[in-house]
XYZ file of N, CA and C in Angstrom:
567
model
N 37.708 -7.891 22.798
C 37.105 -8.129 21.502
C 36.692 -9.589 21.466
N 35.448 -9.873 21.035
C 35.038 -11.265 20.999
C 35.701 -11.980 19.825
N 35.684 -13.305 19.864
C 36.412 -14.098 18.879
C 35.860 -13.915 17.481
N 34.515 -13.890 17.342
C 33.946 -13.714 16.004
C 34.417 -12.409 15.392
N 34.399 -11.321 16.175
C 34.872 -10.048 15.670
C 36.352 -10.135 15.355
N 37.108 -10.749 16.247
C 38.535 -10.910 16.032
C 38.810 -11.707 14.764
N 38.047 -12.780 14.554
C 38.237 -13.590 13.360
C 37.872 -12.810 12.108
N 36.812 -12.010 12.199
C 36.416 -11.206 11.033
C 37.456 -10.125 10.743
N 38.028 -9.528 11.783
C 39.088 -8.535 11.586
C 40.284 -9.198 10.912
N 40.630 -10.410 11.367
C 41.725 -11.158 10.749
C 41.426 -11.457 9.293
N 40.189 -11.839 9.000
C 39.797 -12.124 7.623
C 39.870 -10.862 6.775
N 39.442 -9.734 7.343
C 39.513 -8.472 6.611
C 40.960 -8.118 6.290
N 41.862 -8.355 7.230
C 43.280 -8.095 6.976
C 43.798 -9.003 5.873
N 43.372 -10.269 5.877
C 43.780 -11.202 4.834
C 43.250 -10.740 3.487
N 41.989 -10.315 3.422
C 41.400 -9.833 2.179
C 42.181 -8.628 1.669
N 42.479 -7.697 2.557
C 43.226 -6.508 2.149
C 44.594 -6.848 1.607
N 45.299 -7.716 2.284
C 46.635 -8.102 1.830
C 46.575 -8.820 0.495
N 45.596 -9.684 0.333
C 45.495 -10.438 -0.911
C 45.020 -9.572 -2.063
N 44.192 -8.579 -1.785
C 43.713 -7.690 -2.846
C 44.876 -6.935 -3.486
N 45.911 -6.679 -2.716
C 47.080 -5.987 -3.256
C 47.836 -6.830 -4.262
N 47.572 -8.123 -4.331
C 48.294 -9.004 -5.238
C 47.662 -9.079 -6.614
N 46.551 -8.401 -6.857
C 46.025 -8.350 -8.203
C 44.589 -8.788 -8.395
N 43.954 -9.350 -7.432
C 42.561 -9.757 -7.574
C 41.706 -8.917 -6.646
N 40.518 -8.575 -7.120
C 39.611 -7.829 -6.263
C 38.707 -8.789 -5.524
N 38.072 -8.295 -4.496
C 37.203 -9.123 -3.668
C 35.754 -8.839 -4.005
N 34.959 -9.873 -4.174
C 33.534 -9.746 -4.347
C 32.863 -10.841 -3.545
N 31.933 -10.492 -2.664
C 31.246 -11.479 -1.834
C 29.968 -11.913 -2.534
N 30.098 -12.794 -3.537
C 28.976 -13.197 -4.356
C 28.584 -14.641 -4.107
N 29.526 -15.500 -3.831
C 29.266 -16.931 -3.767
C 28.277 -17.289 -2.671
N 27.453 -18.282 -2.927
C 26.450 -18.757 -1.969
C 27.109 -19.187 -0.674
N 28.316 -19.744 -0.784
C 28.991 -20.233 0.415
C 29.459 -19.089 1.303
N 29.475 -17.862 0.798
C 29.781 -16.711 1.636
C 31.248 -16.510 1.892
N 32.091 -16.800 0.930
C 33.529 -16.644 1.101
C 33.913 -15.215 1.411
N 35.102 -15.024 1.998
C 35.477 -13.680 2.401
C 36.910 -13.318 2.064
N 37.535 -13.992 1.156
C 38.895 -13.632 0.812
C 39.151 -13.924 -0.646
N 40.173 -13.295 -1.210
C 40.567 -13.536 -2.590
C 41.959 -14.112 -2.612
N 42.293 -14.828 -3.663
C 43.651 -15.311 -3.785
C 44.342 -14.604 -4.926
N 45.638 -14.706 -4.944
C 46.404 -14.022 -5.956
C 46.380 -14.796 -7.258
N 46.659 -14.095 -8.335
C 46.723 -14.713 -9.642
C 47.975 -15.566 -9.728
N 47.842 -16.751 -10.302
C 48.981 -17.623 -10.534
C 48.845 -18.206 -11.921
N 49.778 -19.049 -12.305
C 49.751 -19.648 -13.629
C 48.419 -20.352 -13.855
N 47.897 -20.226 -15.078
C 46.595 -20.810 -15.389
C 46.625 -22.324 -15.297
N 45.661 -22.869 -14.592
C 45.467 -24.301 -14.478
C 44.139 -24.626 -15.122
N 43.916 -25.901 -15.409
C 42.614 -26.292 -15.934
C 41.594 -26.161 -14.803
N 40.345 -25.888 -15.155
C 39.318 -25.814 -14.106
C 39.255 -27.087 -13.257
N 39.440 -28.253 -13.872
C 39.392 -29.507 -13.109
C 40.508 -29.552 -12.070
N 41.704 -29.086 -12.419
C 42.820 -29.078 -11.465
C 42.576 -28.089 -10.334
N 42.050 -26.911 -10.672
C 41.751 -25.904 -9.656
C 40.686 -26.444 -8.698
N 39.629 -27.053 -9.259
C 38.564 -27.621 -8.430
C 39.104 -28.700 -7.498
N 39.927 -29.605 -8.032
C 40.462 -30.701 -7.227
C 41.371 -30.175 -6.115
N 42.229 -29.232 -6.446
C 43.138 -28.650 -5.452
C 42.347 -27.986 -4.325
N 41.354 -27.191 -4.685
C 40.512 -26.484 -3.718
C 39.746 -27.483 -2.846
N 39.110 -28.458 -3.490
C 38.308 -29.438 -2.758
C 39.164 -30.251 -1.791
N 40.307 -30.741 -2.248
C 41.171 -31.538 -1.372
C 41.660 -30.729 -0.182
N 42.030 -29.471 -0.421
C 42.533 -28.624 0.671
C 41.441 -28.367 1.711
N 40.227 -28.077 1.254
C 39.119 -27.811 2.186
C 38.753 -29.072 2.957
N 38.510 -30.168 2.252
C 38.085 -31.397 2.919
C 39.157 -31.935 3.852
N 40.412 -31.834 3.473
C 41.496 -32.267 4.348
C 41.530 -31.468 5.638
N 41.318 -30.165 5.531
C 41.326 -29.303 6.708
C 40.119 -29.590 7.600
N 38.946 -29.767 7.004
C 37.747 -30.108 7.785
C 37.975 -31.419 8.537
N 38.467 -32.432 7.840
C 38.692 -33.734 8.479
C 39.746 -33.646 9.575
N 40.807 -32.893 9.340
C 41.890 -32.779 10.321
C 41.474 -31.982 11.559
N 40.356 -31.269 11.499
C 39.896 -30.488 12.651
C 39.424 -31.384 13.795
N 39.174 -32.641 13.504
C 38.662 -33.607 14.491
C 37.278 -33.258 15.015
N 36.553 -32.414 14.306
C 35.148 -32.156 14.628
C 34.298 -32.939 13.632
N 33.148 -33.415 14.034
C 32.277 -34.078 13.064
C 31.936 -33.117 11.923
N 31.897 -33.617 10.699
C 31.615 -32.776 9.529
C 30.323 -31.984 9.732
N 29.330 -32.600 10.362
C 28.057 -31.934 10.589
C 28.106 -30.745 11.536
N 29.216 -30.570 12.256
C 29.376 -29.416 13.157
C 29.790 -28.159 12.397
N 30.255 -28.322 11.157
C 30.692 -27.178 10.351
C 29.498 -26.578 9.627
N 29.473 -25.248 9.546
C 28.419 -24.511 8.867
C 29.054 -23.513 7.899
N 28.361 -23.319 6.766
C 28.754 -22.234 5.870
C 28.452 -20.920 6.587
N 29.039 -19.837 6.107
C 28.816 -18.539 6.735
C 27.333 -18.181 6.794
N 26.546 -18.649 5.853
C 25.111 -18.392 5.847
C 24.336 -19.329 6.747
N 25.023 -20.067 7.615
C 24.449 -20.970 8.605
C 23.977 -22.315 8.055
N 24.085 -22.554 6.725
C 23.715 -23.855 6.185
C 24.754 -24.884 6.624
N 24.296 -26.056 7.007
C 25.202 -27.105 7.463
C 26.096 -27.570 6.317
N 27.370 -27.725 6.603
C 28.335 -28.229 5.629
C 28.120 -29.721 5.454
N 28.142 -30.169 4.206
C 28.016 -31.589 3.880
C 29.053 -31.880 2.801
N 29.947 -32.839 3.038
C 31.052 -33.082 2.110
C 30.569 -33.558 0.744
N 29.496 -34.334 0.678
C 28.981 -34.788 -0.625
C 28.403 -33.613 -1.416
N 27.628 -32.770 -0.752
C 27.078 -31.582 -1.405
C 28.217 -30.679 -1.877
N 29.210 -30.486 -1.021
C 30.363 -29.654 -1.368
C 31.057 -30.212 -2.607
N 31.261 -31.529 -2.652
C 31.909 -32.168 -3.799
C 31.129 -31.873 -5.088
N 29.815 -31.968 -5.041
C 28.995 -31.671 -6.225
C 28.980 -30.180 -6.541
N 29.094 -29.347 -5.533
C 28.980 -27.889 -5.695
C 30.260 -27.233 -6.198
N 31.423 -27.810 -5.914
C 32.689 -27.167 -6.261
C 32.756 -26.720 -7.724
N 32.363 -27.550 -8.705
C 32.466 -27.080 -10.093
C 31.628 -25.840 -10.403
N 30.537 -25.611 -9.660
C 29.701 -24.441 -9.919
C 30.086 -23.217 -9.100
N 30.880 -23.398 -8.060
C 31.253 -22.262 -7.211
C 32.147 -21.313 -7.996
N 31.843 -20.041 -7.971
C 32.772 -19.080 -8.560
C 32.455 -17.668 -8.092
N 33.510 -16.909 -7.922
C 33.423 -15.512 -7.528
C 34.340 -14.717 -8.436
N 33.846 -13.627 -8.979
C 34.655 -12.777 -9.846
C 35.873 -12.274 -9.070
N 37.046 -12.354 -9.684
C 38.253 -11.908 -8.983
C 39.185 -11.064 -9.858
N 38.810 -10.740 -11.067
C 39.661 -9.899 -11.893
C 39.406 -10.100 -13.371
N 40.223 -9.427 -14.167
C 40.053 -9.479 -15.609
C 41.425 -9.458 -16.273
N 41.594 -10.280 -17.303
C 42.833 -10.278 -18.069
C 42.796 -9.111 -19.055
N 43.952 -8.780 -19.625
C 44.025 -7.661 -20.569
C 43.130 -7.853 -21.782
N 42.898 -9.112 -22.193
C 42.059 -9.374 -23.363
C 40.560 -9.336 -23.044
N 40.210 -8.956 -21.818
C 38.806 -8.825 -21.436
C 38.199 -10.076 -20.837
N 38.925 -11.180 -20.820
C 38.400 -12.402 -20.217
C 38.299 -12.194 -18.708
N 37.099 -12.412 -18.174
C 36.899 -12.295 -16.737
C 37.452 -13.540 -16.057
N 38.030 -13.349 -14.875
C 38.596 -14.456 -14.120
C 37.785 -14.695 -12.851
N 37.715 -15.954 -12.466
C 36.950 -16.362 -11.295
C 37.795 -17.264 -10.405
N 37.399 -17.347 -9.158
C 38.023 -18.293 -8.236
C 36.935 -18.964 -7.406
N 37.348 -19.943 -6.624
C 36.468 -20.629 -5.687
C 36.757 -20.053 -4.315
N 35.732 -19.829 -3.513
C 35.984 -19.360 -2.150
C 34.847 -19.785 -1.223
N 35.170 -19.927 0.044
C 34.160 -20.215 1.034
C 34.679 -19.928 2.434
N 33.731 -19.842 3.353
C 34.049 -19.695 4.776
C 33.193 -20.690 5.538
N 33.836 -21.466 6.399
C 33.141 -22.427 7.258
C 33.356 -22.037 8.709
N 32.352 -22.294 9.542
C 32.437 -21.979 10.967
C 31.956 -23.171 11.789
N 32.589 -23.391 12.905
C 32.149 -24.405 13.871
C 32.183 -23.742 15.247
N 31.019 -23.519 15.818
C 30.938 -22.843 17.120
C 31.158 -23.837 18.245
N 32.139 -23.568 19.051
C 32.484 -24.371 20.223
C 33.045 -23.428 21.278
N 33.008 -23.833 22.486
C 33.680 -23.096 23.563
C 34.995 -23.804 23.837
N 36.093 -23.096 23.638
C 37.421 -23.651 23.884
C 38.141 -22.817 24.928
N 38.911 -23.474 25.756
C 39.840 -22.737 26.610
C 41.006 -22.334 25.719
N 41.821 -21.422 26.206
C 42.982 -21.007 25.429
C 43.877 -22.213 25.139
N 44.068 -23.050 26.126
C 44.887 -24.252 25.943
C 44.315 -25.146 24.842
N 42.984 -25.303 24.817
C 42.333 -26.164 23.825
C 42.426 -25.605 22.409
N 42.150 -24.293 22.232
C 42.204 -23.774 20.865
C 43.635 -23.680 20.357
N 44.608 -23.440 21.246
C 46.005 -23.465 20.805
C 46.413 -24.881 20.407
N 45.888 -25.870 21.117
C 46.161 -27.268 20.761
C 45.564 -27.583 19.388
N 44.335 -27.127 19.116
C 43.713 -27.327 17.798
C 44.578 -26.712 16.698
N 45.080 -25.524 16.948
C 45.932 -24.854 15.977
C 47.227 -25.641 15.745
N 47.835 -26.110 16.828
C 49.068 -26.907 16.713
C 48.818 -28.210 15.960
N 47.684 -28.853 16.220
C 47.354 -30.098 15.523
C 47.140 -29.856 14.030
N 46.486 -28.750 13.682
C 46.276 -28.438 12.265
C 47.612 -28.141 11.597
N 48.460 -27.392 12.285
C 49.797 -27.077 11.769
C 50.545 -28.383 11.466
N 50.526 -29.318 12.403
C 51.217 -30.606 12.236
C 50.612 -31.399 11.072
N 49.285 -31.375 10.946
C 48.633 -32.074 9.830
C 49.095 -31.484 8.502
N 49.037 -30.154 8.390
C 49.452 -29.520 7.134
C 50.899 -29.854 6.802
N 51.774 -29.792 7.800
C 53.177 -30.145 7.555
C 53.302 -31.593 7.105
N 52.527 -32.494 7.692
C 52.582 -33.907 7.302
C 52.126 -34.109 5.853
N 51.372 -33.150 5.323
C 50.916 -33.197 3.936
C 51.878 -32.480 2.991
N 53.019 -32.059 3.519
C 54.022 -31.379 2.697
C 53.792 -29.894 2.521
N 52.876 -29.322 3.277
C 52.587 -27.885 3.173
C 53.517 -27.101 4.090
N 53.576 -25.785 3.859
C 54.410 -24.887 4.661
C 53.506 -23.855 5.349
N 52.935 -24.230 6.494
C 52.035 -23.296 7.184
C 52.788 -22.101 7.764
N 52.043 -21.031 7.971
C 52.593 -19.832 8.604
C 51.521 -19.199 9.481
N 51.956 -18.394 10.428
C 51.035 -17.715 11.333
C 50.547 -16.436 10.657
N 49.236 -16.284 10.604
C 48.621 -15.072 10.058
C 48.520 -14.025 11.166
N 48.182 -14.475 12.378
C 48.071 -13.566 13.501
C 47.512 -14.277 14.717
N 47.609 -13.621 15.839
C 47.026 -14.156 17.065
C 46.768 -12.999 18.021
N 45.873 -13.243 18.961
C 45.587 -12.265 20.000
C 45.249 -13.029 21.267
N 44.664 -12.368 22.234
C 44.398 -13.019 23.521
C 43.291 -14.071 23.450
N 42.536 -14.141 22.336
C 41.439 -15.099 22.278
C 41.403 -15.954 21.018
N 42.438 -15.858 20.145
C 42.433 -16.682 18.940
C 43.818 -16.738 18.295
N 43.975 -17.720 17.402
C 45.195 -17.863 16.610
C 44.790 -18.236 15.188
N 45.446 -17.609 14.212
C 45.129 -17.803 12.807
C 46.373 -18.318 12.087
N 46.222 -19.448 11.371
C 47.329 -19.995 10.597
C 46.841 -20.229 9.167
N 47.766 -20.353 8.227
C 47.375 -20.540 6.829
C 48.479 -21.255 6.069
N 48.130 -21.698 4.868
C 49.106 -22.211 3.919
C 48.541 -22.043 2.519
N 49.426 -22.109 1.537
C 49.019 -22.020 0.142
C 49.470 -23.289 -0.564
N 48.547 -23.939 -1.272
C 48.882 -25.165 -1.980
C 49.716 -24.840 -3.215
N 50.342 -25.866 -3.785
C 51.092 -25.673 -5.027
C 50.169 -25.213 -6.147
N 48.891 -25.612 -6.080
C 47.916 -25.211 -7.087
C 47.344 -23.820 -6.876
N 47.764 -23.137 -5.822
C 47.336 -21.763 -5.591
C 46.191 -21.577 -4.624
N 45.652 -22.645 -4.045
C 44.572 -22.487 -3.063
C 45.154 -21.957 -1.759
N 44.488 -20.981 -1.179
C 44.887 -20.401 0.097
C 43.899 -20.879 1.151
N 44.415 -21.526 2.198
C 43.587 -22.066 3.265
C 44.003 -21.399 4.570
N 43.036 -20.842 5.290
C 43.296 -20.245 6.599
C 42.442 -20.960 7.632
N 43.048 -21.290 8.765
C 42.374 -21.960 9.876
C 42.487 -21.054 11.088
N 41.346 -20.645 11.611
C 41.304 -19.788 12.788
C 40.740 -20.595 13.953
N 41.452 -20.613 15.063
C 40.989 -21.300 16.270
C 40.883 -20.265 17.379
N 39.759 -20.278 18.084
C 39.573 -19.292 19.136
C 38.637 -19.781 20.219
N 38.396 -18.925 21.193
C 37.557 -19.267 22.341
C 36.140 -19.674 21.945
N 35.616 -19.114 20.845
C 34.242 -19.396 20.439
C 34.141 -20.351 19.256
N 35.236 -20.988 18.885
C 35.143 -21.977 17.819
C 36.250 -21.899 16.799
N 35.959 -22.525 15.650
C 36.925 -22.639 14.567
C 36.343 -22.052 13.295
N 37.225 -21.561 12.412
C 36.806 -21.067 11.104
C 37.817 -21.526 10.073
N 37.319 -21.787 8.876
C 38.169 -22.098 7.738
C 37.794 -21.131 6.624
N 38.793 -20.434 6.091
C 38.629 -19.594 4.916
C 39.397 -20.281 3.797
N 38.811 -20.387 2.614
C 39.491 -21.056 1.514
C 39.230 -20.311 0.210
N 40.278 -20.187 -0.593
C 40.200 -19.559 -1.909
C 41.073 -20.316 -2.881
N 40.585 -20.495 -4.097
C 41.421 -21.067 -5.141
C 42.200 -19.938 -5.818
N 43.076 -20.318 -6.719
C 43.796 -19.323 -7.509
C 42.805 -18.558 -8.387
N 43.120 -17.332 -8.720
C 42.265 -16.477 -9.565
C 42.631 -16.726 -11.024
N 42.240 -17.892 -11.548
C 42.657 -18.271 -12.903
C 41.544 -18.869 -13.749
N 40.362 -19.043 -13.219
C 39.310 -19.704 -13.974
C 38.678 -18.731 -14.957
N 38.700 -19.070 -16.250
C 38.183 -18.130 -17.254
C 36.668 -18.072 -17.269
N 36.177 -16.891 -17.579
C 34.748 -16.692 -17.769
C 34.536 -16.198 -19.194
N 33.525 -15.421 -19.397
C 33.231 -14.865 -20.720
C 34.010 -13.569 -20.934
N 34.440 -13.280 -22.182
C 35.105 -12.002 -22.440
C 34.149 -10.842 -22.158
N 34.689 -9.761 -21.653
C 33.910 -8.563 -21.393
C 33.716 -7.846 -22.737
N 32.477 -7.674 -23.191
C 32.243 -7.036 -24.494
C 32.707 -5.574 -24.521
N 32.896 -4.949 -23.370
C 33.331 -3.555 -23.327
C 34.842 -3.409 -23.367
N 35.569 -4.518 -23.175
C 37.036 -4.469 -23.208
C 37.493 -4.412 -24.660
N 38.448 -3.547 -24.948
C 38.954 -3.479 -26.327
C 40.452 -3.392 -26.351
């Protein structure tokens, strides 16, 4: 199985597991996110945005690849300044409260295509693990196979970050908590 397929299978498993926690998945965001996060205590939109942005940018920087090597799933080049301006507008429907208020989260998927030996991509994974631990996070292994390794952590603010390292490159999946309010659903009673 090639790494891209393997990474997508891993992402699908993550989406399935997270969907069981109360939020549904919708692939609407321009950034092309592919996972949902679970509902947690409501935070202000500014706190959710800051938590999500810091987790994503920290992971991109810790990858030791130039920022310009990262691409959104739609192949657009990742730019940290654009991302910073875009975070407040990013949103994907992820559920509804009993009172009809729709809930949204932030999500995205980044890819960096590189050819890595098994030794090299395992080293990238170990370095990311060490970085996350140095930031006070508690990383865990999502899965691994003969051509890739997937690790993740969840911030105190509810952002879920997954880092996949494999023979054909790196991927970052990121989701904020499913707590951002939208408009009430007029059909909810």
